[in-house]
């Protein structure tokens, strides 16, 4: 496994607990939208503490971008990633497959589970191939919605938000259930892309199967 030490170029907030981190891109380093790598911090005692993160930049971008939720109360890698500043270094590893695009369908994300979909949707939007895809995005509150304005621009009326711990007009104000899926989806023979906490992913898989989705059309993070 190869290691690549790269500098942090830019850090900016996305939401109250999510940061956009841009780093140098090693020569010849390639990925497909939806793929990920393991990241460690190049500081004493942290070099071997690796965590997986998905690339959210376009594959041909000059630099690499990650969109990372910072868990300050975990006192681990992500908390320290949240402290990175330009000039700091991280260690990248080999690229590995996460979620790959198989064709038009419905993307269903829970919280930070949106990250594998960001590069995929950006890539499709740039190629004018996003039409026919839908995003259902579940979060606890309005302030947790990652890249809301960008998804609205890309997907328009095919971007739907679910809030599980806040009641706001115009939003589905409880967890996704079969009734909600039936209200939003008319074709259960299409592709479905699911990413989020394990319990969320398993629950959505079960509901889609109950509604007629084929197991080979349900794509989850590998």
mmCIF file of C-alpha atoms in Angstrom:
data_model
loop_
_atom_site.group_PDB
_atom_site.id
_atom_site.type_symbol
_atom_site.label_atom_id
_atom_site.label_comp_id
_atom_site.label_asym_id
_atom_site.label_seq_id
_atom_site.Cartn_x
_atom_site.Cartn_y
_atom_site.Cartn_z
ATOM 1 C CA UNK A 1 0.000 0.000 0.000
ATOM 2 C CA UNK A 2 1.421 3.349 -1.019
ATOM 3 C CA UNK A 3 1.391 6.412 1.200
ATOM 4 C CA UNK A 4 1.207 9.976 -0.087
ATOM 5 C CA UNK A 5 2.019 12.901 2.197
ATOM 6 C CA UNK A 6 0.177 16.007 1.002
ATOM 7 C CA UNK A 7 -0.331 19.526 2.314
ATOM 8 C CA UNK A 8 -3.644 20.997 3.375
ATOM 9 C CA UNK A 9 -4.389 23.929 1.075
ATOM 10 C CA UNK A 10 -7.741 25.217 2.286
ATOM 11 C CA UNK A 11 -10.213 24.605 5.113
ATOM 12 C CA UNK A 12 -13.712 26.105 5.280
ATOM 13 C CA UNK A 13 -17.008 25.374 7.056
ATOM 14 C CA UNK A 14 -19.884 23.689 5.223
ATOM 15 C CA UNK A 15 -22.267 23.388 8.190
ATOM 16 C CA UNK A 16 -21.858 23.834 11.940
ATOM 17 C CA UNK A 17 -20.046 20.477 12.192
ATOM 18 C CA UNK A 18 -18.899 19.726 8.630
ATOM 19 C CA UNK A 19 -15.739 21.073 6.987
ATOM 20 C CA UNK A 20 -14.471 21.245 3.420
ATOM 21 C CA UNK A 21 -10.803 20.304 3.317
ATOM 22 C CA UNK A 22 -8.794 20.752 0.128
ATOM 23 C CA UNK A 23 -5.384 19.081 -0.162
ATOM 24 C CA UNK A 24 -2.705 18.599 -2.782
ATOM 25 C CA UNK A 25 -3.297 15.878 -5.356
ATOM 26 C CA UNK A 26 -0.350 13.503 -5.875
ATOM 27 C CA UNK A 27 0.865 13.044 -9.452
ATOM 28 C CA UNK A 28 -0.979 10.177 -11.120
ATOM 29 C CA UNK A 29 -3.470 9.825 -8.270
ATOM 30 C CA UNK A 30 -6.812 8.857 -9.799
ATOM 31 C CA UNK A 31 -10.275 7.941 -8.541
ATOM 32 C CA UNK A 32 -13.798 7.394 -9.832
ATOM 33 C CA UNK A 33 -16.640 9.490 -8.343
ATOM 34 C CA UNK A 34 -17.915 7.653 -5.269
ATOM 35 C CA UNK A 35 -14.551 6.181 -4.334
ATOM 36 C CA UNK A 36 -12.643 6.800 -1.117
ATOM 37 C CA UNK A 37 -9.270 6.489 0.570
ATOM 38 C CA UNK A 38 -7.957 6.145 4.099
ATOM 39 C CA UNK A 39 -6.614 9.336 5.645
ATOM 40 C CA UNK A 40 -4.219 9.852 8.547
ATOM 41 C CA UNK A 41 -2.766 13.031 10.035
ATOM 42 C CA UNK A 42 0.966 13.484 9.529
ATOM 43 C CA UNK A 43 1.740 14.359 13.143
ATOM 44 C CA UNK A 44 3.538 12.330 15.825
ATOM 45 C CA UNK A 45 1.257 9.615 17.203
ATOM 46 C CA UNK A 46 -1.378 10.007 14.466
ATOM 47 C CA UNK A 47 0.360 8.589 11.389
ATOM 48 C CA UNK A 48 -1.176 5.113 11.747
ATOM 49 C CA UNK A 49 -4.640 6.195 12.857
ATOM 50 C CA UNK A 50 -6.423 5.934 9.523
ATOM 51 C CA UNK A 51 -10.062 6.683 8.748
ATOM 52 C CA UNK A 52 -11.925 6.290 5.430
ATOM 53 C CA UNK A 53 -13.163 9.397 3.632
ATOM 54 C CA UNK A 54 -14.768 9.825 0.230
ATOM 55 C CA UNK A 55 -13.452 12.251 -2.355
ATOM 56 C CA UNK A 56 -15.999 14.984 -3.032
ATOM 57 C CA UNK A 57 -14.056 16.790 -5.755
ATOM 58 C CA UNK A 58 -14.412 15.998 -9.433
ATOM 59 C CA UNK A 59 -11.979 13.332 -10.600
ATOM 60 C CA UNK A 60 -10.062 15.669 -12.908
ATOM 61 C CA UNK A 61 -9.799 18.572 -10.457
ATOM 62 C CA UNK A 62 -6.347 19.965 -9.778
ATOM 63 C CA UNK A 63 -6.647 19.314 -6.027
ATOM 64 C CA UNK A 64 -8.483 16.809 -3.839
ATOM 65 C CA UNK A 65 -11.464 17.772 -1.719
ATOM 66 C CA UNK A 66 -13.011 16.012 1.273
ATOM 67 C CA UNK A 67 -16.259 16.991 2.991
ATOM 68 C CA UNK A 68 -15.900 15.713 6.542
ATOM 69 C CA UNK A 69 -18.197 15.701 9.550
ATOM 70 C CA UNK A 70 -16.254 16.605 12.679
ATOM 71 C CA UNK A 71 -17.126 14.595 15.803
ATOM 72 C CA UNK A 72 -15.651 16.765 18.546
ATOM 73 C CA UNK A 73 -16.931 14.598 21.390
ATOM 74 C CA UNK A 74 -15.192 11.455 20.053
ATOM 75 C CA UNK A 75 -11.692 12.835 20.743
ATOM 76 C CA UNK A 76 -10.282 10.928 17.791
ATOM 77 C CA UNK A 77 -9.154 11.374 14.216
ATOM 78 C CA UNK A 78 -12.062 13.472 12.976
ATOM 79 C CA UNK A 79 -11.771 15.876 15.906
ATOM 80 C CA UNK A 80 -8.115 16.440 15.000
ATOM 81 C CA UNK A 81 -8.927 16.693 11.288
ATOM 82 C CA UNK A 82 -11.252 19.506 12.298
ATOM 83 C CA UNK A 83 -8.236 21.314 13.760
ATOM 84 C CA UNK A 84 -6.177 21.168 10.554
ATOM 85 C CA UNK A 85 -5.070 24.433 9.014
ATOM 86 C CA UNK A 86 -3.433 25.229 5.662
ATOM 87 C CA UNK A 87 0.149 24.009 5.693
ATOM 88 C CA UNK A 88 -0.574 20.960 7.839
ATOM 89 C CA UNK A 89 -0.082 17.558 6.242
ATOM 90 C CA UNK A 90 -2.221 14.443 5.896
ATOM 91 C CA UNK A 91 -1.318 10.978 4.663
ATOM 92 C CA UNK A 92 -3.365 9.531 1.804
ATOM 93 C CA UNK A 93 -3.434 5.837 0.947
ATOM 94 C CA UNK A 94 -4.621 3.816 -2.036
ATOM 95 C CA UNK A 95 -8.013 4.483 -3.587
ATOM 96 C CA UNK A 96 -10.711 1.885 -2.984
ATOM 97 C CA UNK A 97 -14.221 1.340 -4.282
ATOM 98 C CA UNK A 98 -17.126 2.757 -2.331
ATOM 99 C CA UNK A 99 -20.332 3.422 -4.288
ATOM 100 C CA UNK A 100 -20.256 3.475 -8.080
ATOM 101 C CA UNK A 101 -22.872 4.889 -10.417
ATOM 102 C CA UNK A 102 -24.770 2.190 -12.333
ATOM 103 C CA UNK A 103 -27.439 4.294 -13.998
ATOM 104 C CA UNK A 104 -30.340 6.623 -13.280
ATOM 105 C CA UNK A 105 -32.148 6.144 -10.002
ATOM 106 C CA UNK A 106 -32.837 7.437 -6.527
ATOM 107 C CA UNK A 107 -30.086 8.388 -4.090
ATOM 108 C CA UNK A 108 -31.037 8.048 -0.411
ATOM 109 C CA UNK A 109 -28.618 9.530 2.122
ATOM 110 C CA UNK A 110 -28.590 9.876 5.879
ATOM 111 C CA UNK A 111 -26.484 12.708 7.301
ATOM 112 C CA UNK A 112 -22.803 12.479 6.403
ATOM 113 C CA UNK A 113 -23.711 9.477 4.248
ATOM 114 C CA UNK A 114 -24.242 12.044 1.500
ATOM 115 C CA UNK A 115 -20.493 12.279 0.890
ATOM 116 C CA UNK A 116 -20.114 9.397 -1.638
ATOM 117 C CA UNK A 117 -22.908 10.966 -3.682
ATOM 118 C CA UNK A 118 -21.402 14.461 -3.916
ATOM 119 C CA UNK A 119 -18.777 13.704 -6.567
ATOM 120 C CA UNK A 120 -21.174 11.411 -8.442
ATOM 121 C CA UNK A 121 -23.888 14.070 -8.670
ATOM 122 C CA UNK A 122 -21.403 16.833 -9.501
ATOM 123 C CA UNK A 123 -19.954 14.696 -12.276
ATOM 124 C CA UNK A 124 -23.375 13.907 -13.747
ATOM 125 C CA UNK A 125 -24.400 17.564 -13.519
ATOM 126 C CA UNK A 126 -21.299 18.713 -15.366
ATOM 127 C CA UNK A 127 -21.925 16.141 -18.110
ATOM 128 C CA UNK A 128 -25.620 17.151 -18.354
ATOM 129 C CA UNK A 129 -26.601 13.602 -17.369
ATOM 130 C CA UNK A 130 -28.273 14.278 -14.022
ATOM 131 C CA UNK A 131 -31.844 14.369 -15.326
ATOM 132 C CA UNK A 132 -33.821 11.349 -14.154
ATOM 133 C CA UNK A 133 -31.995 11.072 -10.827
ATOM 134 C CA UNK A 134 -33.505 11.982 -7.469
ATOM 135 C CA UNK A 135 -31.970 12.665 -4.053
ATOM 136 C CA UNK A 136 -33.757 11.958 -0.765
ATOM 137 C CA UNK A 137 -31.641 13.442 2.035
ATOM 138 C CA UNK A 138 -32.419 12.740 5.696
ATOM 139 C CA UNK A 139 -30.971 14.919 8.470
ATOM 140 C CA UNK A 140 -31.760 15.671 12.085
ATOM 141 C CA UNK A 141 -32.302 19.409 11.596
ATOM 142 C CA UNK A 142 -32.238 22.074 8.884
ATOM 143 C CA UNK A 143 -28.799 23.243 10.014
ATOM 144 C CA UNK A 144 -27.394 19.760 9.354
ATOM 145 C CA UNK A 145 -28.186 19.786 5.619
ATOM 146 C CA UNK A 146 -24.903 19.577 3.712
ATOM 147 C CA UNK A 147 -24.600 21.591 0.461
ATOM 148 C CA UNK A 148 -28.321 22.377 0.381
ATOM 149 C CA UNK A 149 -28.031 25.231 -2.124
ATOM 150 C CA UNK A 150 -25.802 23.236 -4.480
ATOM 151 C CA UNK A 151 -28.161 20.262 -4.513
ATOM 152 C CA UNK A 152 -31.109 22.565 -5.140
ATOM 153 C CA UNK A 153 -29.278 24.082 -8.098
ATOM 154 C CA UNK A 154 -28.311 20.700 -9.548
ATOM 155 C CA UNK A 155 -31.495 18.727 -8.898
ATOM 156 C CA UNK A 156 -34.271 21.281 -8.552
ATOM 157 C CA UNK A 157 -37.541 19.571 -7.640
ATOM 158 C CA UNK A 158 -35.780 16.201 -7.566
ATOM 159 C CA UNK A 159 -34.066 17.147 -4.293
ATOM 160 C CA UNK A 160 -36.140 16.196 -1.239
ATOM 161 C CA UNK A 161 -35.247 16.849 2.407
ATOM 162 C CA UNK A 162 -36.302 14.880 5.459
ATOM 163 C CA UNK A 163 -35.873 16.265 8.991
ATOM 164 C CA UNK A 164 -36.138 13.800 11.868
ATOM 165 C CA UNK A 165 -35.750 16.138 14.862
ATOM 166 C CA UNK A 166 -37.154 19.437 13.671
ATOM 167 C CA UNK A 167 -40.580 20.373 12.345
ATOM 168 C CA UNK A 168 -40.556 22.836 9.465
ATOM 169 C CA UNK A 169 -43.185 23.495 6.788
ATOM 170 C CA UNK A 170 -42.344 21.995 3.425
ATOM 171 C CA UNK A 171 -40.249 19.172 4.885
ATOM 172 C CA UNK A 172 -41.039 15.566 5.750
ATOM 173 C CA UNK A 173 -40.757 15.831 9.530
ATOM 174 C CA UNK A 174 -40.102 12.260 10.603
ATOM 175 C CA UNK A 175 -37.976 9.283 9.666
ATOM 176 C CA UNK A 176 -38.277 7.771 6.200
ATOM 177 C CA UNK A 177 -40.866 5.004 6.136
ATOM 178 C CA UNK A 178 -42.548 2.944 3.424
ATOM 179 C CA UNK A 179 -45.374 5.451 3.067
ATOM 180 C CA UNK A 180 -42.886 8.230 2.392
ATOM 181 C CA UNK A 181 -41.003 6.132 -0.165
ATOM 182 C CA UNK A 182 -44.271 5.301 -1.958
ATOM 183 C CA UNK A 183 -45.179 9.000 -2.014
ATOM 184 C CA UNK A 184 -41.893 9.910 -3.711
ATOM 185 C CA UNK A 185 -41.126 6.908 -5.917
ATOM 186 C CA UNK A 186 -43.335 5.476 -8.647
ATOM 187 C CA UNK A 187 -40.832 3.042 -10.167
ATOM 188 C CA UNK A 188 -39.265 0.493 -7.827
ATOM 189 C CA UNK A 189 -37.443 -1.221 -10.710
ATOM 190 C CA UNK A 190 -34.870 1.601 -10.947
ATOM 191 C CA UNK A 191 -31.461 1.766 -9.261
ATOM 192 C CA UNK A 192 -31.283 2.802 -5.621
ATOM 193 C CA UNK A 193 -28.151 4.196 -3.991
ATOM 194 C CA UNK A 194 -28.104 4.168 -0.180
ATOM 195 C CA UNK A 195 -25.522 5.538 2.234
ATOM 196 C CA UNK A 196 -25.697 6.486 5.896
ATOM 197 C CA UNK A 197 -25.361 4.911 9.330
ATOM 198 C CA UNK A 198 -25.587 1.108 9.249
ATOM 199 C CA UNK A 199 -29.036 1.018 10.867
ATOM 200 C CA UNK A 200 -30.328 3.592 8.376
ATOM 201 C CA UNK A 201 -28.925 1.677 5.398
ATOM 202 C CA UNK A 202 -30.336 -1.670 6.510
ATOM 203 C CA UNK A 203 -33.749 -0.136 7.216
ATOM 204 C CA UNK A 204 -33.966 1.555 3.801
ATOM 205 C CA UNK A 205 -32.826 -1.654 2.068
ATOM 206 C CA UNK A 206 -35.558 -3.638 3.794
ATOM 207 C CA UNK A 207 -38.251 -1.109 2.945
ATOM 208 C CA UNK A 208 -37.219 -0.936 -0.706
ATOM 209 C CA UNK A 209 -37.215 -4.727 -0.951
ATOM 210 C CA UNK A 210 -40.705 -4.823 0.554
ATOM 211 C CA UNK A 211 -41.829 -2.341 -2.092
ATOM 212 C CA UNK A 212 -40.493 -4.386 -4.981
ATOM 213 C CA UNK A 213 -36.917 -3.209 -5.516
ATOM 214 C CA UNK A 214 -34.547 -5.914 -6.785
ATOM 215 C CA UNK A 215 -31.547 -6.696 -4.588
ATOM 216 C CA UNK A 216 -29.105 -6.248 -7.475
ATOM 217 C CA UNK A 217 -30.488 -2.755 -8.114
ATOM 218 C CA UNK A 218 -29.780 -1.610 -4.553
ATOM 219 C CA UNK A 219 -26.258 -0.187 -4.353
ATOM 220 C CA UNK A 220 -24.623 0.400 -0.965
ATOM 221 C CA UNK A 221 -21.142 1.373 0.177
ATOM 222 C CA UNK A 222 -18.602 -1.451 -0.124
#
